[in-house]
Coordinates of C-alpha atoms in Angstrom, one line a residue:
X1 CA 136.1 106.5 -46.6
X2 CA 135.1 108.9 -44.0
X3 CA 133.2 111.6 -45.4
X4 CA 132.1 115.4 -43.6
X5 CA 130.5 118.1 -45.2
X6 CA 133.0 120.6 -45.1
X7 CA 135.3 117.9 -47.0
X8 CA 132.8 116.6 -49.7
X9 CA 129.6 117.7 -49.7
X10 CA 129.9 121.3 -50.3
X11 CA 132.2 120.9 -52.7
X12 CA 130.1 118.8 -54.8
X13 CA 127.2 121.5 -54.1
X14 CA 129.4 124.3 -55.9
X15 CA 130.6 122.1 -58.6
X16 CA 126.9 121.3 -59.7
X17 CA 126.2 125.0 -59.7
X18 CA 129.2 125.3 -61.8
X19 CA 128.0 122.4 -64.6
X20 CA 124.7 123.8 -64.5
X21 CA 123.4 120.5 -64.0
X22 CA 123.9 117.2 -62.6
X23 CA 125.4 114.4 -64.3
X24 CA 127.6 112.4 -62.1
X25 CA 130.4 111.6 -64.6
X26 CA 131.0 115.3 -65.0
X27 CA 131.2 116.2 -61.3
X28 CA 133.2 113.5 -60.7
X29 CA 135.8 114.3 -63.5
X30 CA 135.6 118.0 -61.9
X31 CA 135.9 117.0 -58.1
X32 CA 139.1 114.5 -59.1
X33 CA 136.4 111.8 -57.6
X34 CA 135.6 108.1 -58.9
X35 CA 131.9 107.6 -59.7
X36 CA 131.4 105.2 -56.6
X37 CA 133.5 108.2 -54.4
X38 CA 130.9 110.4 -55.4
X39 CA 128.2 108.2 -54.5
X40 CA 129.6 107.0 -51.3
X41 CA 129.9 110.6 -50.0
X42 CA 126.5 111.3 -51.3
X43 CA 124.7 108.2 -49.2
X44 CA 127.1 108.1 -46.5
X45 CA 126.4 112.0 -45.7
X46 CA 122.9 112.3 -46.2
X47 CA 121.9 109.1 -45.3
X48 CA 124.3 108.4 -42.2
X49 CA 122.6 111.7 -41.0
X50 CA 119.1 111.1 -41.4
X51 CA 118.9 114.0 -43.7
X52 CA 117.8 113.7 -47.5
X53 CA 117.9 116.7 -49.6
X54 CA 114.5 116.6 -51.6
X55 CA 114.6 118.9 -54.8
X56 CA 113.2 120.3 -57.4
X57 CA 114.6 122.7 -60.0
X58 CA 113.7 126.2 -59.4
X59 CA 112.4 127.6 -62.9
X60 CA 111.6 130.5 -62.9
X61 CA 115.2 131.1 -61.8
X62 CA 116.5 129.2 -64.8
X63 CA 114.3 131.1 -67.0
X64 CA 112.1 128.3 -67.9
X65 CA 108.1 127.7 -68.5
X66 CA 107.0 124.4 -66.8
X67 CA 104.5 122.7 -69.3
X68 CA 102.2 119.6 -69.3
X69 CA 101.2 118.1 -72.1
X70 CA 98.4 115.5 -73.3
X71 CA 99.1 113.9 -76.4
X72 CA 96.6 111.7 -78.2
X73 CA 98.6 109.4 -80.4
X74 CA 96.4 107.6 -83.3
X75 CA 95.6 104.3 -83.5
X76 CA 98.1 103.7 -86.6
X77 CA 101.1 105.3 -85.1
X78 CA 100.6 104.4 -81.0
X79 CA 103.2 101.8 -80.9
X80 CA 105.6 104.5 -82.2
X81 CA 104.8 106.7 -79.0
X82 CA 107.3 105.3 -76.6
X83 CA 110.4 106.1 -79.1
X84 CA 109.1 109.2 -80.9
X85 CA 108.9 110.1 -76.9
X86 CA 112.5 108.9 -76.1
X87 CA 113.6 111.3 -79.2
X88 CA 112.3 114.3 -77.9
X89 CA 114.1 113.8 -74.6
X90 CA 117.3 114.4 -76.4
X91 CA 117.2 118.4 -76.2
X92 CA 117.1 117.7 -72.8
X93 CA 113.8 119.8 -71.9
X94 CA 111.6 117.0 -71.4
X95 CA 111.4 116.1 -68.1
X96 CA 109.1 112.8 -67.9
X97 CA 107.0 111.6 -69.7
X98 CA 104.3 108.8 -68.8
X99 CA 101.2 106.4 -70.3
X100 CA 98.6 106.5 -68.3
X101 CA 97.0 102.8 -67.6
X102 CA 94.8 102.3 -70.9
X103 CA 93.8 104.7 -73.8
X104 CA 96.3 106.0 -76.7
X105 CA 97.2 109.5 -74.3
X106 CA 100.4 109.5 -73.4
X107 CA 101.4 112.8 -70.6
X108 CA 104.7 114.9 -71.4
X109 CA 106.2 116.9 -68.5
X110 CA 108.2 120.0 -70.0
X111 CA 110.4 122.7 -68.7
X112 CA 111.4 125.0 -72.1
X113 CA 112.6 128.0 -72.1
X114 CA 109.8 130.9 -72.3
X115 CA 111.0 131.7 -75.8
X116 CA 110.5 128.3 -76.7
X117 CA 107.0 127.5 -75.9
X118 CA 105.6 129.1 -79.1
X119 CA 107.4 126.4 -81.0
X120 CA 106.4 123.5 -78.6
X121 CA 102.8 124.4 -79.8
X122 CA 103.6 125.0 -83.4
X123 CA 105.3 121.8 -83.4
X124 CA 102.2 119.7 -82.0
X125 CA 99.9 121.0 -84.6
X126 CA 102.6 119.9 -87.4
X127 CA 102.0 116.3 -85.6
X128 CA 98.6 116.6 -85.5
X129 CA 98.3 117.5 -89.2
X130 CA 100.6 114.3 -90.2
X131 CA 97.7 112.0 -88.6
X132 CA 100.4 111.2 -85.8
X133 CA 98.1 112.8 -83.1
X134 CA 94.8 113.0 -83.0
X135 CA 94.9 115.8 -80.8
X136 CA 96.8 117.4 -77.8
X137 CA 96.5 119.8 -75.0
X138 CA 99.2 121.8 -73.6
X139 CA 98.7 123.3 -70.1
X140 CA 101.6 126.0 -68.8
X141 CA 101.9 125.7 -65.3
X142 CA 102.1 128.7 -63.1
X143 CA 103.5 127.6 -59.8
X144 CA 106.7 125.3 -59.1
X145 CA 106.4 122.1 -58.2
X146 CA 107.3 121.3 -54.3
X147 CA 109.4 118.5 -53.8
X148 CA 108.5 116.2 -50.4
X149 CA 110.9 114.2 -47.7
X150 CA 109.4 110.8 -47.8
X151 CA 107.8 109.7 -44.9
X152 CA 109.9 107.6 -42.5
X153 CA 107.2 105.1 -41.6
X154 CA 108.7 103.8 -45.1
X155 CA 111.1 104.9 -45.8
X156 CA 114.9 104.1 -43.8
X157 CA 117.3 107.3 -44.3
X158 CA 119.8 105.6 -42.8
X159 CA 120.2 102.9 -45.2
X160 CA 118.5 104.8 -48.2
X161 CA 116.3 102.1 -48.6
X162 CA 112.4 101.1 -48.7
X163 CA 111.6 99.5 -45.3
X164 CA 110.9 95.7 -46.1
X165 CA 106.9 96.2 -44.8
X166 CA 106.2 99.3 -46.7
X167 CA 103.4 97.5 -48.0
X168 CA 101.7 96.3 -44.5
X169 CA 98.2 97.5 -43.3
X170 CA 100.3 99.4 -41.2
X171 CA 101.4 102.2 -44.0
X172 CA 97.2 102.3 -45.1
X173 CA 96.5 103.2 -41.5
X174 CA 99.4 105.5 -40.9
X175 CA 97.6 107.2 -44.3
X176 CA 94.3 107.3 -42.9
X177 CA 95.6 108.5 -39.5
X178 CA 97.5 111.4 -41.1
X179 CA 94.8 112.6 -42.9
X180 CA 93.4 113.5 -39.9
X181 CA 96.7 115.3 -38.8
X182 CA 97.4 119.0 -38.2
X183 CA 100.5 120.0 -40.7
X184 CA 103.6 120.3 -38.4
X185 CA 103.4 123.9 -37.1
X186 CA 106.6 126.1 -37.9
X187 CA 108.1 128.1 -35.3
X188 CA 110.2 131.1 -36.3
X189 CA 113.4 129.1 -36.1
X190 CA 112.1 127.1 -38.6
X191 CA 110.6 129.9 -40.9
X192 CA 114.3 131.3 -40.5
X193 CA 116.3 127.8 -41.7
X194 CA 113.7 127.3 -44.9
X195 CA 114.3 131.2 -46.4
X196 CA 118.0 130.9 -45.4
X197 CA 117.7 127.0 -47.1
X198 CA 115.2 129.1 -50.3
X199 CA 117.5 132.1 -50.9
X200 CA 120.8 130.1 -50.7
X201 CA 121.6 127.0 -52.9
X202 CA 122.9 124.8 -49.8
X203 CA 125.5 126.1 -47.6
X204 CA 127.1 124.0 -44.4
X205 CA 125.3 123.4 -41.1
X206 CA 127.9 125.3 -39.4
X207 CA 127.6 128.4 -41.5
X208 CA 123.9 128.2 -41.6
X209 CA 123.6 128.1 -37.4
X210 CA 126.7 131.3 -37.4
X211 CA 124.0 133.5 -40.0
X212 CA 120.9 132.5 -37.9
X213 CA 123.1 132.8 -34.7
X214 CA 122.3 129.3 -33.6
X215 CA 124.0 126.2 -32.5
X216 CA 124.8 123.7 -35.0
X217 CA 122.4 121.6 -32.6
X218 CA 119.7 123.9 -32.7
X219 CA 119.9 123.8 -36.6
X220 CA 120.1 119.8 -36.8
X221 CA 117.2 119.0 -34.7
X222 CA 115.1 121.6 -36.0
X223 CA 115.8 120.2 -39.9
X224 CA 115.5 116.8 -38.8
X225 CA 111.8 116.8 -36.7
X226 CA 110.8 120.0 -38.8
X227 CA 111.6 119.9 -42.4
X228 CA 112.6 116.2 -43.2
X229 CA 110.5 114.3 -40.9
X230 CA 107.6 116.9 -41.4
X231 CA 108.3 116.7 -45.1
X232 CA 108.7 120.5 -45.5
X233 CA 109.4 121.8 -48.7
X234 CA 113.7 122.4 -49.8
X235 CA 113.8 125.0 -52.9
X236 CA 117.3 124.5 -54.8
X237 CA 118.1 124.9 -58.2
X238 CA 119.1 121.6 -58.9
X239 CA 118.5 118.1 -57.2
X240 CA 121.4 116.3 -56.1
X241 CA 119.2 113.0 -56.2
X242 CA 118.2 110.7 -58.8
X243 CA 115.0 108.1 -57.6
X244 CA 117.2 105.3 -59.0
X245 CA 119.9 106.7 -56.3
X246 CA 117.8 106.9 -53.5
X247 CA 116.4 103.1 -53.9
X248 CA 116.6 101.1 -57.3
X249 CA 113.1 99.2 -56.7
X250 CA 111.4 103.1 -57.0
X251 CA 108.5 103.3 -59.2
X252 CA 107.4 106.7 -59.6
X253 CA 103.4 107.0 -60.2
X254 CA 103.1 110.6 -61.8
X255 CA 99.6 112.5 -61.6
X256 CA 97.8 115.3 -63.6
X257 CA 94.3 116.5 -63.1
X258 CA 92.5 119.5 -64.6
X259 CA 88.9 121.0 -64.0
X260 CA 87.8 120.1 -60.7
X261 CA 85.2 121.9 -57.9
X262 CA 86.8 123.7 -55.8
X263 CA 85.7 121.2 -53.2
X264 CA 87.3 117.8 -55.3
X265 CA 90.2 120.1 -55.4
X266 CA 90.3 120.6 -52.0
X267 CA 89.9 116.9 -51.4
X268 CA 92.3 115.4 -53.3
X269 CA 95.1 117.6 -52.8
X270 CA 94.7 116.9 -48.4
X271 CA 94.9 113.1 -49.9
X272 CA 97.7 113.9 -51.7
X273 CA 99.9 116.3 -49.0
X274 CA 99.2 113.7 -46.6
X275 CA 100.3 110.1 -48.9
X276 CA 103.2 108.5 -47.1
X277 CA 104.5 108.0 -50.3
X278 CA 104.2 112.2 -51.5
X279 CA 107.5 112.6 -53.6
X280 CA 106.4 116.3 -55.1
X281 CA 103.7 118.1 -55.6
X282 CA 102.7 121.1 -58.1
X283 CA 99.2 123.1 -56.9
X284 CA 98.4 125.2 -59.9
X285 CA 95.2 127.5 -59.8
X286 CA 92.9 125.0 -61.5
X287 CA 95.2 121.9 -61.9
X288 CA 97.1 119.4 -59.9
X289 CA 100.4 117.7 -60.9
X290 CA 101.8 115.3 -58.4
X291 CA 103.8 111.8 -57.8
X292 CA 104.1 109.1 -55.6
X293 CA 107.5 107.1 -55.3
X294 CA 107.2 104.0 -54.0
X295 CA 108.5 100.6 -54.1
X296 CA 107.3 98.7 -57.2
X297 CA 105.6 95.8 -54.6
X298 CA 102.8 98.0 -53.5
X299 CA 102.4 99.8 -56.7
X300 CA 99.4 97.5 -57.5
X301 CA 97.3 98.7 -54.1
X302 CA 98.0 102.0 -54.0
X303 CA 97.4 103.1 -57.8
X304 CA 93.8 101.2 -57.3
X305 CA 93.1 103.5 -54.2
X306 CA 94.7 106.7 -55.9
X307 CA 92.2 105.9 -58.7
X308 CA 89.7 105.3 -56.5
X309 CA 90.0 109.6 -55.1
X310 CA 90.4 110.1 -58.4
X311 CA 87.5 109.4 -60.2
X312 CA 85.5 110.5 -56.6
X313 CA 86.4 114.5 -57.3
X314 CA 85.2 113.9 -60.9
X315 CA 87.9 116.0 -62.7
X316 CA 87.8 117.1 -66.2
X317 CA 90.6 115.4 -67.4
X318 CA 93.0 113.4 -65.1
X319 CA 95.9 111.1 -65.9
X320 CA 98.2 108.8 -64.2
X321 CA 100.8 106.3 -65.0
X322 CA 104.4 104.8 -64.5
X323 CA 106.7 107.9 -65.3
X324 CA 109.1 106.9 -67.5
X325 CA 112.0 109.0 -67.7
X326 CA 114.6 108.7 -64.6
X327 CA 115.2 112.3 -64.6
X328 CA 111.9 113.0 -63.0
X329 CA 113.7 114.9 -60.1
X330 CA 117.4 115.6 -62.2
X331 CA 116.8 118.1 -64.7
X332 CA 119.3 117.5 -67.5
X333 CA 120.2 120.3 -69.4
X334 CA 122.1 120.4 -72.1
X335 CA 125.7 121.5 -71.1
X336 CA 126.5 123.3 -74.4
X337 CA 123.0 125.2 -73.9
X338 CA 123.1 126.4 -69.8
X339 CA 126.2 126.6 -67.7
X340 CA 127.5 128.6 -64.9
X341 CA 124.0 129.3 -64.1
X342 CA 123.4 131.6 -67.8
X343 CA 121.4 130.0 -71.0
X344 CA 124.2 130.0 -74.6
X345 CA 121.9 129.3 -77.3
X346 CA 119.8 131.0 -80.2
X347 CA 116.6 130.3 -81.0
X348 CA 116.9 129.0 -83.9
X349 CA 119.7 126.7 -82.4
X350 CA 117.6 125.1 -79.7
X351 CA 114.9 124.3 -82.3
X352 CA 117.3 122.4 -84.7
X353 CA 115.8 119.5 -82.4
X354 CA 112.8 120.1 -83.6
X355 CA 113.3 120.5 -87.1
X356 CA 114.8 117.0 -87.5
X357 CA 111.3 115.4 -85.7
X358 CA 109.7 117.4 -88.1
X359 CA 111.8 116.1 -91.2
X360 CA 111.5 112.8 -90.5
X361 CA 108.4 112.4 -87.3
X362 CA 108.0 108.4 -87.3
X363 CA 112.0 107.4 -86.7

């Protein structure tokens, strides 16, 4: 199948706009596509052209209040973690969650409605008081996340696949090397595609170059050696990616740490902007939330290092792990509760969810 962007890809664009959010079997059902069609134009468009979209949902646009959330589970009830934590990703508002290597913590990445967030907290405490947790900390994150190109010393674009060596001494050089590295310097054109790529969900090349008053050329090379290959930041409302579409050997090592120097801060967030691995990133004003997405091989030798910088800044509280949840970077929610870019629920509606943990917490 021979696939362009005016003939697939911005149709596909508009129809997950339309859903609200992205769930293959719905846009392909909308877009009179089979599933593999819609993958096919997907890889063969993005991929074919060196050019990966890299997403994350914009929140404050949906109305939402990003959240994470440290949960000590008891001794008694820790082997019920994993599917009390699978049942609170039914509402759809939880967006990973992970368990850090050792310890009873387990992390919770949330993105709830601002209305919402009250009930998150009453709804802890309730656990809490049940002996379920021994404790938890909630932390509502100010900024939005940045989402990351991935760096293609490992990553192939054209085949949407891990290079075979990703793991050779050649990637931890590359990683000291760019450390060292001035971030690519934007020139206006460039500064001109990101707002017109910020303020617009995606629109095509062609019409992108006739607004700027560019050539298509001029617009290509500029997003391909500026924004993809300098891993620039791309601000959508929804991701059009899954990891588990981009490569199916991705493991997806999530980050949190809280009450560091200004100087450790400093420190590990230069380690982290310049990881060949950097999927996104999420610089609050006192914490840092981040992942790496890489192939499982090499998880081993980079989660020792990334300890390693770690435990160097001496944070306050820091956790890293295996994030669970595939929807790290596709925000599923709920179709009968946001569509056509406006929330339809009550209150008291949305936390029904909740009510049932409540009613019966251990499953």
């Amino acid at each position: 199948m021979s696939v362009t962007f005016d003939e697939y890809i911005r149709r596909i664009l508009r129809a997950i706009e339309d859903i609200g959010f992205f769930n293959k079997d719905l846009l392909a059902e909308k877009l009179g596509m089979s599933k593999e069609q819609l993958e096919l134009a997907l890889r063969e468009y993005f991929f074919g052209k060196s050019f990966a979209i890299r997403a994350y949902p914009n929140y404050a646009r949906l109305g939402l209040r990003y959240s994470v959330a440290f949960l000590d589970f008891s001794f008694k009830w820790i082997d019920k973690a994993p599917g009390f934590l699978d049942a609170m990703a039914r509402d759809g508002f939880l967006v990973t969650w992970l368990k850090p290597f050792g310890g009873y913590t387990y992390v919770t990445h949330h993105a709830v409605p601002s209305s919402l967030i009250g009930n998150y907290r009453r709804f802890f405490d309730h656990l809490t008081d049940l002996g379920l947790l021994t404790g938890y900390k909630l932390y509502e994150i100010d900024s939005e996340p940045e989402a990351f190109a991935y760096d293609p010393v490992v990553f192939d674009y054209r085949r949407g696949e891990w290079k075979e060596r990703a793991e050779s001494p050649r990637v931890e050089r590359k990683l000291r090397e760019s450390a060292q590295e001035a971030f690519p310097k934007l020139d206006e054109t460039d500064l001109l595609i990101i707002d017109q790529l910020e303020r617009t969900s995606l629109q095509s090349l062609d019409a992108m170059a006739k607004a700027l008053g560019l050539t298509l050329d001029d617009v290509k090379s500029h997003l391909e050696d500026h924004v993809v290959k300098g891993g620039l930041i791309k601000k959508y409302i929804i991701d059009i990616f899954t990891t588990q579409m981009l490569s199916p050997e991705t493991a997806v090592l999530a980050g949190f740490c809280e009450g560091m120097s200004g100087e450790g801060y400093g420190k590990l967030l230069d380690y982290v902007l310049n990881h060949p691995y950097l999927g996104y990133v999420n610089p609050g004003a006192s914490a840092l939330e981040f992942t790496l997405e890489m192939p499982w091989r090499v998880v081993p030798m980079f989660s020792t290092l990334l300890d390693k910088k770690i435990i160097e800044v001496k944070p306050a509280q820091y956790a890293f792990g295996i994030s669970v949840l595939s929807q790290i970077h596709t925000f599923t929610i709920p179709y009968e509760h946001f569509r056509e870019g406006k929330w339809f629920f009550d209150e008291a509606d949305a936390f029904s969810t909740f009510q049932r943990y409540l009613e019966n917490p251990l499953f």
